[in-house]
Amino acid sequence: MKEYFSVLTWQDVFLAACLAYVITYIIRSFQRWIDRRVEKTFVVRSLDVPGVYEKCRELFPIEKITFQGKEFTRGMRVKVTTQHENIIEGELIGMNKMNLVCIRTNSQIIAHQLEKIQEIRSI
């Protein structure tokens, strides 16, 4: 077996390494192409709603938000208008130190940057 490897030059080894790289690249590209064509399936599972709400309260600990001279507290029903004219209606959960405001709607929990909010009104 040793005699088989002794006849290889450094050019043969380099060519084999390059060929292995090209084959690996082609295989991975093919796999990515197939993954794009296959539809992604989402698994819907019921969440522990009180547990999720408590986790959000931990992640957004600031209870009072002052916005344009008005004060909003945790639990208030608010209507938020973003800079992109999106309207979010829900319950204010809180804010964190990175100026992210968290709002719980009927179907989702949304965190939005305070700087990108145009208006907050209580409902």
PDB file of C-alpha atoms in Angstrom:
ATOM      1  CA  MET A   1       0.000   0.000   0.000  1.00  0.00           C
ATOM      2  CA  LYS A   2       2.877   2.324   0.760  1.00  0.00           C
ATOM      3  CA  GLU A   3       4.190   1.875  -2.748  1.00  0.00           C
ATOM      4  CA  TYR A   4       0.924   3.250  -4.220  1.00  0.00           C
ATOM      5  CA  PHE A   5       1.195   6.533  -2.321  1.00  0.00           C
ATOM      6  CA  SER A   6       4.909   6.987  -2.920  1.00  0.00           C
ATOM      7  CA  VAL A   7       4.350   7.544  -6.652  1.00  0.00           C
ATOM      8  CA  LEU A   8       1.965  10.495  -6.058  1.00  0.00           C
ATOM      9  CA  THR A   9       3.384  13.982  -6.522  1.00  0.00           C
ATOM     10  CA  TRP A  10       2.218  17.104  -4.678  1.00  0.00           C
ATOM     11  CA  GLN A  11       0.388  18.108  -7.853  1.00  0.00           C
ATOM     12  CA  ASP A  12      -1.646  14.889  -7.755  1.00  0.00           C
ATOM     13  CA  VAL A  13      -2.575  15.520  -4.121  1.00  0.00           C
ATOM     14  CA  PHE A  14      -3.515  19.145  -4.884  1.00  0.00           C
ATOM     15  CA  LEU A  15      -5.649  18.077  -7.849  1.00  0.00           C
ATOM     16  CA  ALA A  16      -7.427  15.462  -5.712  1.00  0.00           C
ATOM     17  CA  ALA A  17      -8.170  18.073  -3.020  1.00  0.00           C
ATOM     18  CA  CYS A  18      -9.545  20.517  -5.607  1.00  0.00           C
ATOM     19  CA  LEU A  19     -11.668  17.817  -7.179  1.00  0.00           C
ATOM     20  CA  ALA A  20     -13.054  16.820  -3.766  1.00  0.00           C
ATOM     21  CA  TYR A  21     -13.941  20.468  -3.069  1.00  0.00           C
ATOM     22  CA  VAL A  22     -15.749  20.857  -6.403  1.00  0.00           C
ATOM     23  CA  ILE A  23     -17.726  17.632  -5.911  1.00  0.00           C
ATOM     24  CA  THR A  24     -18.725  18.690  -2.380  1.00  0.00           C
ATOM     25  CA  TYR A  25     -19.779  22.124  -3.628  1.00  0.00           C
ATOM     26  CA  ILE A  26     -21.934  20.617  -6.379  1.00  0.00           C
ATOM     27  CA  ILE A  27     -23.630  18.212  -3.967  1.00  0.00           C
ATOM     28  CA  ARG A  28     -24.405  20.980  -1.436  1.00  0.00           C
ATOM     29  CA  SER A  29     -25.718  23.283  -4.169  1.00  0.00           C
ATOM     30  CA  PHE A  30     -27.982  20.513  -5.411  1.00  0.00           C
ATOM     31  CA  GLN A  31     -29.268  19.933  -1.866  1.00  0.00           C
ATOM     32  CA  ARG A  32     -30.031  23.662  -1.430  1.00  0.00           C
ATOM     33  CA  TRP A  33     -31.843  23.703  -4.774  1.00  0.00           C
ATOM     34  CA  ILE A  34     -34.008  20.745  -3.720  1.00  0.00           C
ATOM     35  CA  ASP A  35     -34.736  22.330  -0.333  1.00  0.00           C
ATOM     36  CA  ARG A  36     -36.018  25.474  -2.065  1.00  0.00           C
ATOM     37  CA  ARG A  37     -38.371  23.450  -4.231  1.00  0.00           C
ATOM     38  CA  VAL A  38     -39.844  21.447  -1.354  1.00  0.00           C
ATOM     39  CA  GLU A  39     -42.626  23.279   0.441  1.00  0.00           C
ATOM     40  CA  LYS A  40     -41.897  24.087   4.035  1.00  0.00           C
ATOM     41  CA  THR A  41     -44.413  22.667   6.456  1.00  0.00           C
ATOM     42  CA  PHE A  42     -45.137  24.426   9.700  1.00  0.00           C
ATOM     43  CA  VAL A  43     -46.122  22.594  12.817  1.00  0.00           C
ATOM     44  CA  VAL A  44     -48.817  24.405  14.739  1.00  0.00           C
ATOM     45  CA  ARG A  45     -48.901  23.648  18.394  1.00  0.00           C
ATOM     46  CA  SER A  46     -50.865  25.147  21.196  1.00  0.00           C
ATOM     47  CA  LEU A  47     -48.817  27.299  23.494  1.00  0.00           C
ATOM     48  CA  ASP A  48     -49.059  27.762  27.190  1.00  0.00           C
ATOM     49  CA  VAL A  49     -50.605  31.235  26.910  1.00  0.00           C
ATOM     50  CA  PRO A  50     -50.136  32.271  30.552  1.00  0.00           C
ATOM     51  CA  GLY A  51     -46.544  31.030  30.438  1.00  0.00           C
ATOM     52  CA  VAL A  52     -45.832  32.975  27.256  1.00  0.00           C
ATOM     53  CA  TYR A  53     -47.384  36.094  28.755  1.00  0.00           C
ATOM     54  CA  GLU A  54     -45.229  35.778  31.876  1.00  0.00           C
ATOM     55  CA  LYS A  55     -42.102  35.338  29.750  1.00  0.00           C
ATOM     56  CA  CYS A  56     -42.982  38.512  27.841  1.00  0.00           C
ATOM     57  CA  ARG A  57     -43.398  40.369  31.129  1.00  0.00           C
ATOM     58  CA  GLU A  58     -39.882  39.251  32.075  1.00  0.00           C
ATOM     59  CA  LEU A  59     -38.409  40.276  28.726  1.00  0.00           C
ATOM     60  CA  PHE A  60     -40.153  43.675  28.797  1.00  0.00           C
ATOM     61  CA  PRO A  61     -39.902  44.732  32.462  1.00  0.00           C
ATOM     62  CA  ILE A  62     -40.541  48.496  32.128  1.00  0.00           C
ATOM     63  CA  GLU A  63     -44.200  49.005  33.038  1.00  0.00           C
ATOM     64  CA  LYS A  64     -44.624  52.705  32.234  1.00  0.00           C
ATOM     65  CA  ILE A  65     -43.982  54.218  28.826  1.00  0.00           C
ATOM     66  CA  THR A  66     -43.950  57.946  28.198  1.00  0.00           C
ATOM     67  CA  PHE A  67     -44.590  58.778  24.554  1.00  0.00           C
ATOM     68  CA  GLN A  68     -45.133  62.332  23.296  1.00  0.00           C
ATOM     69  CA  GLY A  69     -46.022  63.542  26.782  1.00  0.00           C
ATOM     70  CA  LYS A  70     -48.580  60.808  27.464  1.00  0.00           C
ATOM     71  CA  GLU A  71     -48.026  57.996  29.930  1.00  0.00           C
ATOM     72  CA  PHE A  72     -49.096  54.437  29.190  1.00  0.00           C
ATOM     73  CA  THR A  73     -48.909  51.592  31.697  1.00  0.00           C
ATOM     74  CA  ARG A  74     -48.844  47.826  31.434  1.00  0.00           C
ATOM     75  CA  GLY A  75     -52.253  46.300  30.777  1.00  0.00           C
ATOM     76  CA  MET A  76     -53.726  49.308  28.974  1.00  0.00           C
ATOM     77  CA  ARG A  77     -55.509  48.751  25.662  1.00  0.00           C
ATOM     78  CA  VAL A  78     -53.640  50.808  23.068  1.00  0.00           C
ATOM     79  CA  LYS A  79     -53.743  51.546  19.371  1.00  0.00           C
ATOM     80  CA  VAL A  80     -50.271  51.980  17.886  1.00  0.00           C
ATOM     81  CA  THR A  81     -49.608  53.521  14.479  1.00  0.00           C
ATOM     82  CA  THR A  82     -46.143  52.843  13.049  1.00  0.00           C
ATOM     83  CA  GLN A  83     -44.147  54.933  10.603  1.00  0.00           C
ATOM     84  CA  HIS A  84     -45.217  52.538   7.835  1.00  0.00           C
ATOM     85  CA  GLU A  85     -48.877  53.280   8.673  1.00  0.00           C
ATOM     86  CA  ASN A  86     -49.426  49.828  10.206  1.00  0.00           C
ATOM     87  CA  ILE A  87     -51.992  49.826  12.998  1.00  0.00           C
ATOM     88  CA  ILE A  88     -51.570  47.527  15.986  1.00  0.00           C
ATOM     89  CA  GLU A  89     -54.356  47.244  18.546  1.00  0.00           C
ATOM     90  CA  GLY A  90     -53.833  45.316  21.720  1.00  0.00           C
ATOM     91  CA  GLU A  91     -52.734  45.205  25.323  1.00  0.00           C
ATOM     92  CA  LEU A  92     -49.475  46.906  26.295  1.00  0.00           C
ATOM     93  CA  ILE A  93     -47.128  44.414  27.939  1.00  0.00           C
ATOM     94  CA  GLY A  94     -44.159  46.684  28.526  1.00  0.00           C
ATOM     95  CA  MET A  95     -40.872  47.987  27.214  1.00  0.00           C
ATOM     96  CA  ASN A  96     -37.257  46.919  27.596  1.00  0.00           C
ATOM     97  CA  LYS A  97     -33.976  48.820  27.857  1.00  0.00           C
ATOM     98  CA  MET A  98     -33.432  48.640  24.079  1.00  0.00           C
ATOM     99  CA  ASN A  99     -36.601  50.722  23.507  1.00  0.00           C
ATOM    100  CA  LEU A 100     -38.664  47.816  22.185  1.00  0.00           C
ATOM    101  CA  VAL A 101     -42.358  48.052  23.012  1.00  0.00           C
ATOM    102  CA  CYS A 102     -44.310  44.801  23.356  1.00  0.00           C
ATOM    103  CA  ILE A 103     -48.014  44.597  22.534  1.00  0.00           C
ATOM    104  CA  ARG A 104     -50.270  41.546  22.793  1.00  0.00           C
ATOM    105  CA  THR A 105     -53.023  41.401  20.175  1.00  0.00           C
ATOM    106  CA  ASN A 106     -55.744  38.757  19.881  1.00  0.00           C
ATOM    107  CA  SER A 107     -53.568  36.437  17.819  1.00  0.00           C
ATOM    108  CA  GLN A 108     -49.936  37.530  18.260  1.00  0.00           C
ATOM    109  CA  ILE A 109     -47.378  39.234  20.432  1.00  0.00           C
ATOM    110  CA  ILE A 110     -45.569  42.070  18.673  1.00  0.00           C
ATOM    111  CA  ALA A 111     -42.377  43.867  19.665  1.00  0.00           C
ATOM    112  CA  HIS A 112     -41.757  47.167  17.885  1.00  0.00           C
ATOM    113  CA  GLN A 113     -39.066  49.838  18.178  1.00  0.00           C
ATOM    114  CA  LEU A 114     -40.244  52.937  20.001  1.00  0.00           C
ATOM    115  CA  GLU A 115     -38.406  55.186  17.519  1.00  0.00           C
ATOM    116  CA  LYS A 116     -40.457  53.765  14.643  1.00  0.00           C
ATOM    117  CA  ILE A 117     -43.805  54.430  16.292  1.00  0.00           C
ATOM    118  CA  GLN A 118     -45.700  57.430  15.021  1.00  0.00           C
ATOM    119  CA  GLU A 119     -48.577  57.499  17.497  1.00  0.00           C
ATOM    120  CA  ILE A 120     -49.867  55.659  20.559  1.00  0.00           C
ATOM    121  CA  ARG A 121     -53.462  56.146  21.730  1.00  0.00           C
ATOM    122  CA  SER A 122     -55.357  54.454  24.517  1.00  0.00           C
ATOM    123  CA  ILE A 123     -58.550  52.665  23.511  1.00  0.00           C
TER     124      ILE A 123
END
